[in-house]
Coordinates of C-alpha atoms and ligand atoms in Angstrom, one line a residue:
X1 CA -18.8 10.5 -29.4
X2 CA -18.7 7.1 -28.1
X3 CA -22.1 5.2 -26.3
X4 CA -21.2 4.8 -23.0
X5 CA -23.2 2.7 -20.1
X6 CA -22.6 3.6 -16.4
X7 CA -23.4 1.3 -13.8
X8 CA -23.3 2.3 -9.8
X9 CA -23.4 6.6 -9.9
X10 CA -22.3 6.5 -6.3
X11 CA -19.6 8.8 -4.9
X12 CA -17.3 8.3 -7.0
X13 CA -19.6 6.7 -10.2
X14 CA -21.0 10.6 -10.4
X15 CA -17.9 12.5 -11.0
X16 CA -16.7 10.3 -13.4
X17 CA -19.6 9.4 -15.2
X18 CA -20.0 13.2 -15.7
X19 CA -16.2 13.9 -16.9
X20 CA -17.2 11.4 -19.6
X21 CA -20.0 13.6 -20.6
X22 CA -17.5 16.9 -20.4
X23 CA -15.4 15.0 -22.9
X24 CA -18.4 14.7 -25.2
X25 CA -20.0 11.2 -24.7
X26 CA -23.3 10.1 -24.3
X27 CA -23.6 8.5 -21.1
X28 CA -26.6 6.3 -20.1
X29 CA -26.9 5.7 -16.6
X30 CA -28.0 2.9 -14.2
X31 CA -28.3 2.7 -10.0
X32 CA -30.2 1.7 -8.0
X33 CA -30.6 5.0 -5.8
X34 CA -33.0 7.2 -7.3
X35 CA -30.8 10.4 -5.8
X36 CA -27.9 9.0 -8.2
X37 CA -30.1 9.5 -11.3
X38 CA -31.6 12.6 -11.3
X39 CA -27.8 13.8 -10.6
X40 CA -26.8 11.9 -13.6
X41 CA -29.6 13.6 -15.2
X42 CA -28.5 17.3 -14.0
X43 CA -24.8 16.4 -15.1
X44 CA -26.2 15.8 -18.6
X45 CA -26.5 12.1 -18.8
X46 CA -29.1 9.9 -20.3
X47 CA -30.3 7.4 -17.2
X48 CA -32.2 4.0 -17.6
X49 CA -34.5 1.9 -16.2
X50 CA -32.2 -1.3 -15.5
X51 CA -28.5 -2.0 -16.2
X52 CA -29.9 -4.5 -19.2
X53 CA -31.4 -1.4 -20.5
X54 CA -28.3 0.9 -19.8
X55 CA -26.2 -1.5 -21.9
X56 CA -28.0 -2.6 -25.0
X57 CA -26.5 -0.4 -27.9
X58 CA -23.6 0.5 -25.5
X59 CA -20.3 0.5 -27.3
X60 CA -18.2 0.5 -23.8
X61 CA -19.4 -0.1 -20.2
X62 CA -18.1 1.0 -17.1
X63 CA -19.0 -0.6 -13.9
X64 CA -18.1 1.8 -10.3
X65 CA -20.2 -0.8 -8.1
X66 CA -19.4 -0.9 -4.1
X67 CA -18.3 -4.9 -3.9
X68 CA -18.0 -8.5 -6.3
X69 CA -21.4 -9.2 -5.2
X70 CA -22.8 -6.2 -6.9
X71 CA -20.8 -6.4 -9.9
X72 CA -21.6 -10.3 -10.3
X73 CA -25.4 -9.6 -9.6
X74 CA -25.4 -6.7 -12.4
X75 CA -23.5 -8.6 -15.1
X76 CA -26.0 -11.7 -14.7
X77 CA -29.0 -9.4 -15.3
X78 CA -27.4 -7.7 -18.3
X79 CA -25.2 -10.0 -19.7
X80 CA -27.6 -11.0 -22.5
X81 CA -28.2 -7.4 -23.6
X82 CA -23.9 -6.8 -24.1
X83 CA -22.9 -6.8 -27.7
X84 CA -19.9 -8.4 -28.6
X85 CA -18.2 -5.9 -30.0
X86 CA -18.8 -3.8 -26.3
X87 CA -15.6 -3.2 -24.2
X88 CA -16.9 -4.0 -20.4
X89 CA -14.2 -1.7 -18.5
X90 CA -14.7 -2.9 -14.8
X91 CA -13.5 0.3 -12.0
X92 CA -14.9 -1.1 -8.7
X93 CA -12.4 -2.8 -6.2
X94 CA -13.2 -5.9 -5.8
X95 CA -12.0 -9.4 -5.1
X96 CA -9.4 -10.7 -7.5
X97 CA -10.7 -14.0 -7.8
X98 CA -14.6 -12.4 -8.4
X99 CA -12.8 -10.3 -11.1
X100 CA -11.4 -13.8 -13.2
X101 CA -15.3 -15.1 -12.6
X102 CA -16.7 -11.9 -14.4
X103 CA -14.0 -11.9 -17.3
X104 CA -14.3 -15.4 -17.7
X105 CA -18.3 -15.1 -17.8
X106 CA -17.9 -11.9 -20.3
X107 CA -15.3 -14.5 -22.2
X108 CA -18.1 -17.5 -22.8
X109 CA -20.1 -14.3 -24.7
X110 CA -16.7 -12.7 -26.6
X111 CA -17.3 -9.8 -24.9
X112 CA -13.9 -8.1 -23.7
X113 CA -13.1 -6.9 -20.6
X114 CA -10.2 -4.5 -18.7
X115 CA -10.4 -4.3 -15.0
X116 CA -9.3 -1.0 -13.9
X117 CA -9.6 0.1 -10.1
X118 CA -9.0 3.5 -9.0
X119 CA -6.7 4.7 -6.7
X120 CA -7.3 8.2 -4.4
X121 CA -10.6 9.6 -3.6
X122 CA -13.2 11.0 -4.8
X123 CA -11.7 14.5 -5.1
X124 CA -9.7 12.9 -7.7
X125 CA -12.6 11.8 -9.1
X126 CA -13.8 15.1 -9.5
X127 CA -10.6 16.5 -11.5
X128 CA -9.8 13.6 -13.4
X129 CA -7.0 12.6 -11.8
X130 CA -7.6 9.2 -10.6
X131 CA -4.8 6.7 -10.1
X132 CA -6.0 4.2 -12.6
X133 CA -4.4 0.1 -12.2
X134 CA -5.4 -0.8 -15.1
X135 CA -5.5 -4.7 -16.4
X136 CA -5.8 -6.4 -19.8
X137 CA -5.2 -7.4 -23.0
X138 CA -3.1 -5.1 -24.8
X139 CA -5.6 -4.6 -27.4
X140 CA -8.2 -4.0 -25.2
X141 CA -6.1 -1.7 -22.8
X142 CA -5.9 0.3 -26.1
X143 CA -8.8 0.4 -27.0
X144 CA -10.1 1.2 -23.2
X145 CA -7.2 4.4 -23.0
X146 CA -9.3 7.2 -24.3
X147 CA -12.2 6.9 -21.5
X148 CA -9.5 6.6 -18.9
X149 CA -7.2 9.4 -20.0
X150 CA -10.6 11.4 -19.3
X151 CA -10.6 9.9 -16.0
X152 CA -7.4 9.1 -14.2
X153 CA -3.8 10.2 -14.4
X154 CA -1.4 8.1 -14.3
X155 CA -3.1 5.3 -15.9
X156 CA -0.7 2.3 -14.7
X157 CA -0.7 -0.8 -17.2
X158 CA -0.2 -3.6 -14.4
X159 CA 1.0 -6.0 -17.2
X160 CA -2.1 -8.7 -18.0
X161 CA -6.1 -9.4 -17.7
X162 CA -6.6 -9.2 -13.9
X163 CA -3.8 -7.8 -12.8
X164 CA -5.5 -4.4 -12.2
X165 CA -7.3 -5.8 -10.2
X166 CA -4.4 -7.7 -8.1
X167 CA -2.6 -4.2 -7.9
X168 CA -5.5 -2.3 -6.1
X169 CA -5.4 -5.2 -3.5
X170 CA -2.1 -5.4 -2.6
X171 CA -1.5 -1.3 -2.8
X172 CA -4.2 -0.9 0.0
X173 CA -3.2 -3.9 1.6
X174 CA -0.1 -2.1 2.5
X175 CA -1.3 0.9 3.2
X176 CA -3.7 0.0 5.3
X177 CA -0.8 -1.6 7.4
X178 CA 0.9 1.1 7.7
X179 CA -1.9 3.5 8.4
X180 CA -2.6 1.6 11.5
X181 CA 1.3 0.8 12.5
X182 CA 1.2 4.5 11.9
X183 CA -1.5 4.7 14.7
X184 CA 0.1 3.0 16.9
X185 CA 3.4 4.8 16.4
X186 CA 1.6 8.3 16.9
X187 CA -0.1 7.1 20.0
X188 CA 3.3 5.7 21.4
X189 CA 4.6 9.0 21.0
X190 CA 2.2 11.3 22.6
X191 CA 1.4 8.9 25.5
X192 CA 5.4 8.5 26.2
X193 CA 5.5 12.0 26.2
X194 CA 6.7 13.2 22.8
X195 CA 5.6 16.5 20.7
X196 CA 3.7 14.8 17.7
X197 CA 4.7 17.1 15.2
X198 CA 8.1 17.0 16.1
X199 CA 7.5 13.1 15.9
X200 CA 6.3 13.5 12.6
X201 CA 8.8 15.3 11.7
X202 CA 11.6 12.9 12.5
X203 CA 9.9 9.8 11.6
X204 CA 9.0 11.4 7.6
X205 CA 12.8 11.5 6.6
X206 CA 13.8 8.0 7.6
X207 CA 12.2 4.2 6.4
X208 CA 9.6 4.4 8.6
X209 CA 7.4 7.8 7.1
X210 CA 9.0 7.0 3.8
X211 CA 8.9 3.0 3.8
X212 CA 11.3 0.4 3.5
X213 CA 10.6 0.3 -1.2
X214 CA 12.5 2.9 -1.6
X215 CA 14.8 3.4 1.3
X216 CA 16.0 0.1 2.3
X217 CA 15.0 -2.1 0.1
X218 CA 16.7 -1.3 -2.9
X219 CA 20.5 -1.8 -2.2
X220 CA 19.4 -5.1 0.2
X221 CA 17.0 -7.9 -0.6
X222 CA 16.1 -6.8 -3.8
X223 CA 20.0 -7.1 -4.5
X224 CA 20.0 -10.1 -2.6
X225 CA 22.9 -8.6 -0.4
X226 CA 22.1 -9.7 2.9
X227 CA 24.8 -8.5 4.6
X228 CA 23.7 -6.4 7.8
X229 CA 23.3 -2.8 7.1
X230 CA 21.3 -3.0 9.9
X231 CA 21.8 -6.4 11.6
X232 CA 18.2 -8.0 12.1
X233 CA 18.9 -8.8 15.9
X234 CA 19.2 -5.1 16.2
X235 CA 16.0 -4.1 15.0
X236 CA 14.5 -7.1 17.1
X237 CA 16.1 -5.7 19.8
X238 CA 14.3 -1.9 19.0
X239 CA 11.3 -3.7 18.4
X240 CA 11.2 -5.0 21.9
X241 CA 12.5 -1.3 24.0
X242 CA 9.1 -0.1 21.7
X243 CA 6.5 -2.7 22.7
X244 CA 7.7 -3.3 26.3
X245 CA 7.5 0.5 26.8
X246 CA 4.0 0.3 25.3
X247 CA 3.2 -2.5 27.7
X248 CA 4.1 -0.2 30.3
X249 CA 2.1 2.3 29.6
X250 CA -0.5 1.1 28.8
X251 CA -0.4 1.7 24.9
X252 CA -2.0 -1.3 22.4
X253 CA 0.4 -2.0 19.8
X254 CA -1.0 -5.8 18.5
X255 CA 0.6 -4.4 14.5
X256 CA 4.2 -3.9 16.9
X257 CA 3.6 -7.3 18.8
X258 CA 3.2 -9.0 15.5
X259 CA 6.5 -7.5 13.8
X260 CA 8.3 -8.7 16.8
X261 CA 7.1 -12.1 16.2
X262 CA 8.0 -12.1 12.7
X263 CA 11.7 -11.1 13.9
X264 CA 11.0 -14.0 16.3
X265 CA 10.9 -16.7 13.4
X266 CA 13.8 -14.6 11.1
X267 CA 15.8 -15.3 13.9
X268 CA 14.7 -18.9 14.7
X269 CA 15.6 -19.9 10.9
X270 CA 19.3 -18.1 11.0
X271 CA 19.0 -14.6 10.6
X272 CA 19.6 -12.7 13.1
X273 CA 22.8 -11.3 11.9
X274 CA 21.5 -10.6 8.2
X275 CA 20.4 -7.2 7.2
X276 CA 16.8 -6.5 8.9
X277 CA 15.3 -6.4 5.1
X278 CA 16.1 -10.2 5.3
X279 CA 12.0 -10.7 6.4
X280 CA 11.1 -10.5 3.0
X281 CA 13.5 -13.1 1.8
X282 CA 12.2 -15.3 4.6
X283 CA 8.7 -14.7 3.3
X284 CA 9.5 -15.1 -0.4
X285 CA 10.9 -18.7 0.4
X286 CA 8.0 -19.5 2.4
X287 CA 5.7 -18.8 0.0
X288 CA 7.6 -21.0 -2.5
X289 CA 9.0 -18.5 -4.4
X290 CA 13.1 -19.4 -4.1
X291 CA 15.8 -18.3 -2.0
Ligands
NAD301 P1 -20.8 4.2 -3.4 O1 -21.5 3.3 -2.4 O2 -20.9 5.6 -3.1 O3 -21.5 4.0 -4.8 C1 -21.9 2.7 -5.3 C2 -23.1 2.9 -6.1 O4 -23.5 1.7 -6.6 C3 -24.3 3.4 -5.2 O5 -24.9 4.6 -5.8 C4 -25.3 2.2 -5.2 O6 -26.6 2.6 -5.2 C5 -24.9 1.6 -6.6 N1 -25.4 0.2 -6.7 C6 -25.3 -0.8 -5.7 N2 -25.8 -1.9 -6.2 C7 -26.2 -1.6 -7.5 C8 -26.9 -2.4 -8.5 N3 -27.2 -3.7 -8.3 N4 -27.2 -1.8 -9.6 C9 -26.9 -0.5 -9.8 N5 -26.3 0.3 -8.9 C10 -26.0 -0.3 -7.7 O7 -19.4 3.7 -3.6 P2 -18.1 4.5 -4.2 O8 -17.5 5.3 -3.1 O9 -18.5 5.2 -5.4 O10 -17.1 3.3 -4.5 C11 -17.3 2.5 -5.7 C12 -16.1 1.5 -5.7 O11 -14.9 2.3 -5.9 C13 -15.9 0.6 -4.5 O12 -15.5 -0.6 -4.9 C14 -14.9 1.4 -3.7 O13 -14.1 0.5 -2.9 C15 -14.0 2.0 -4.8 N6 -13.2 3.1 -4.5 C16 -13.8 4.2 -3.8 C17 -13.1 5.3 -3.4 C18 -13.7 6.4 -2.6 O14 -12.9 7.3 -2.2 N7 -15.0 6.5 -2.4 C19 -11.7 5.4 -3.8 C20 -11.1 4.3 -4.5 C21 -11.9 3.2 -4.8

């Protein structure tokens, strides 16, 4: 039975918090909602008056807060109370550049710290099943595993302190692209007359339901074969049938606009007739990464 502090019993702070009871822990609580404790309380937990209180004597402390700004705020008031030997294992998703400012502030007091965001909802949660991205020193990754086998499944090790972190931001960054290009799409296809399920149907067996990581991707760029399988003046040429038949009926596509502009500048810098997947070369070099 291990000590355990819980700070932020939210939505998803609850179910978890309460798996770590399940598997035997003693788990003191902290929030700010009174609603939150006396659930923590029902599930079996131990709650406390401030997260300072929550942590002193805490052999590992989890943090499930909504933003940086909370998780900032609640380290400065209980920072002091941490002992050194405590693991801090920090779950919210938050900014990747807040999450180096709380290890480093941990750091100045020896305490150790993983940051391990959670992927999926709170259903998960609830079963222990959470998609865990999970960021640290390998000693303190091991020593972190037990609590998150209890949690999650798979628990990811994104290679390095922070890097957890880093993951969760750029896994939703994409899918929230393509949830609202997948808006757009849907909305296209119904106005222009098309049977969405049938739509749906089509679209989930080629790159654009199953994305372009594991369809095209793999035997182009990532190759670095640029030879058109699909010549990028062709899919510029797609791209424009698609939003000039939005623009005629009316449809808002500004995520189908912007790919077109994208193909714009691939073309501009010489690669129109290299395969379509040639964008992300384009963008690697921009960003100073190499040919
Ligand atoms: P939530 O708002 O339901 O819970 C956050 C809890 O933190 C609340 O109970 C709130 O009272 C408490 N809190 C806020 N400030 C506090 C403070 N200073 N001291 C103590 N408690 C404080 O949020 P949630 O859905 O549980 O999400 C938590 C984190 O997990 C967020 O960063 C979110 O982006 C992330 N996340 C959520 C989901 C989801 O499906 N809900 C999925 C993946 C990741």
């Amino acid at each position: 039975m291990t000590n355990i502090a819980f700070i932020g019993l939210g939505t998803m702070g609850i179910p978890m918090s309460h798996n770590l009871i399940k598997a035997g822990h003693q788990v003191t609580g902290f929030d700010i909602q009174q609603a939150s404790l006396d659930k923590h309380l029902e599930n079996g937990g131990k709650v406390a008056g401030s997260a300072a209180e929550a942590v002193e004597g805490a052999e590992v402390i989890f943090t499930m807060l909504p933003i940086g700004k909370h998780v900032k705020e609640v380290m400065a008031t209980c920072i002091d109370k941490i002992s050194t030997d405590s693991l801090v294992i920090e779950m919210s998703t938050i900014h990747p550049l807040e999450t180096d400012e709380v290890r480093a502030s941990l750091a100045e007091r020896d305490i150790a710290m993983v940051d391990a965001p959670v992927g999926k909802t709170s259903e998960h949660a609830y079963t222990g099943t959470l998609l865990i991205m999970a960021g640290g020193e390998k000693d303190n990754l091991d020593r972190a595993m037990p609590y998150l086998e209890v949690l999650g499944n798979p628990i990811i090790d994104c290679g390095g302190a922070g890097r957890g972190s880093r993951m969760k931001v750029i896994n939703n960054y994409l899918s929230n692209m393509i949830n609202v290009a997948t808006a757009e799409a849907l909305t296209l296809s119904e106005v222009i007359g098309l049977d969405r399920d049938l739509a749906i149907e089509v679209m989930s067996g080629t790159a654009a339901g199953k994305g372009h990581m594991t369809t095209t991707y793999p035997n182009k760029v990532l190759k670095n074969d640029l030879s058109p399988a699909f010549m990028l003046d062709f899919a510029h040429k797609d791209q424009g049938l698609a939003v000039d038949l939005a623009k005629a009926v009316g449809v808002n596509t500004p995520m189908g606009n912007l790919t077109q502009s994208v193909y714009e500048t691939a073309q501009e810098k010489g690669l129109g007739k290299k395969d379509w997947t040639s964008v992300y070369a384009m963008l690697r070099e921009e960003a100073g990464l190499g040919a």
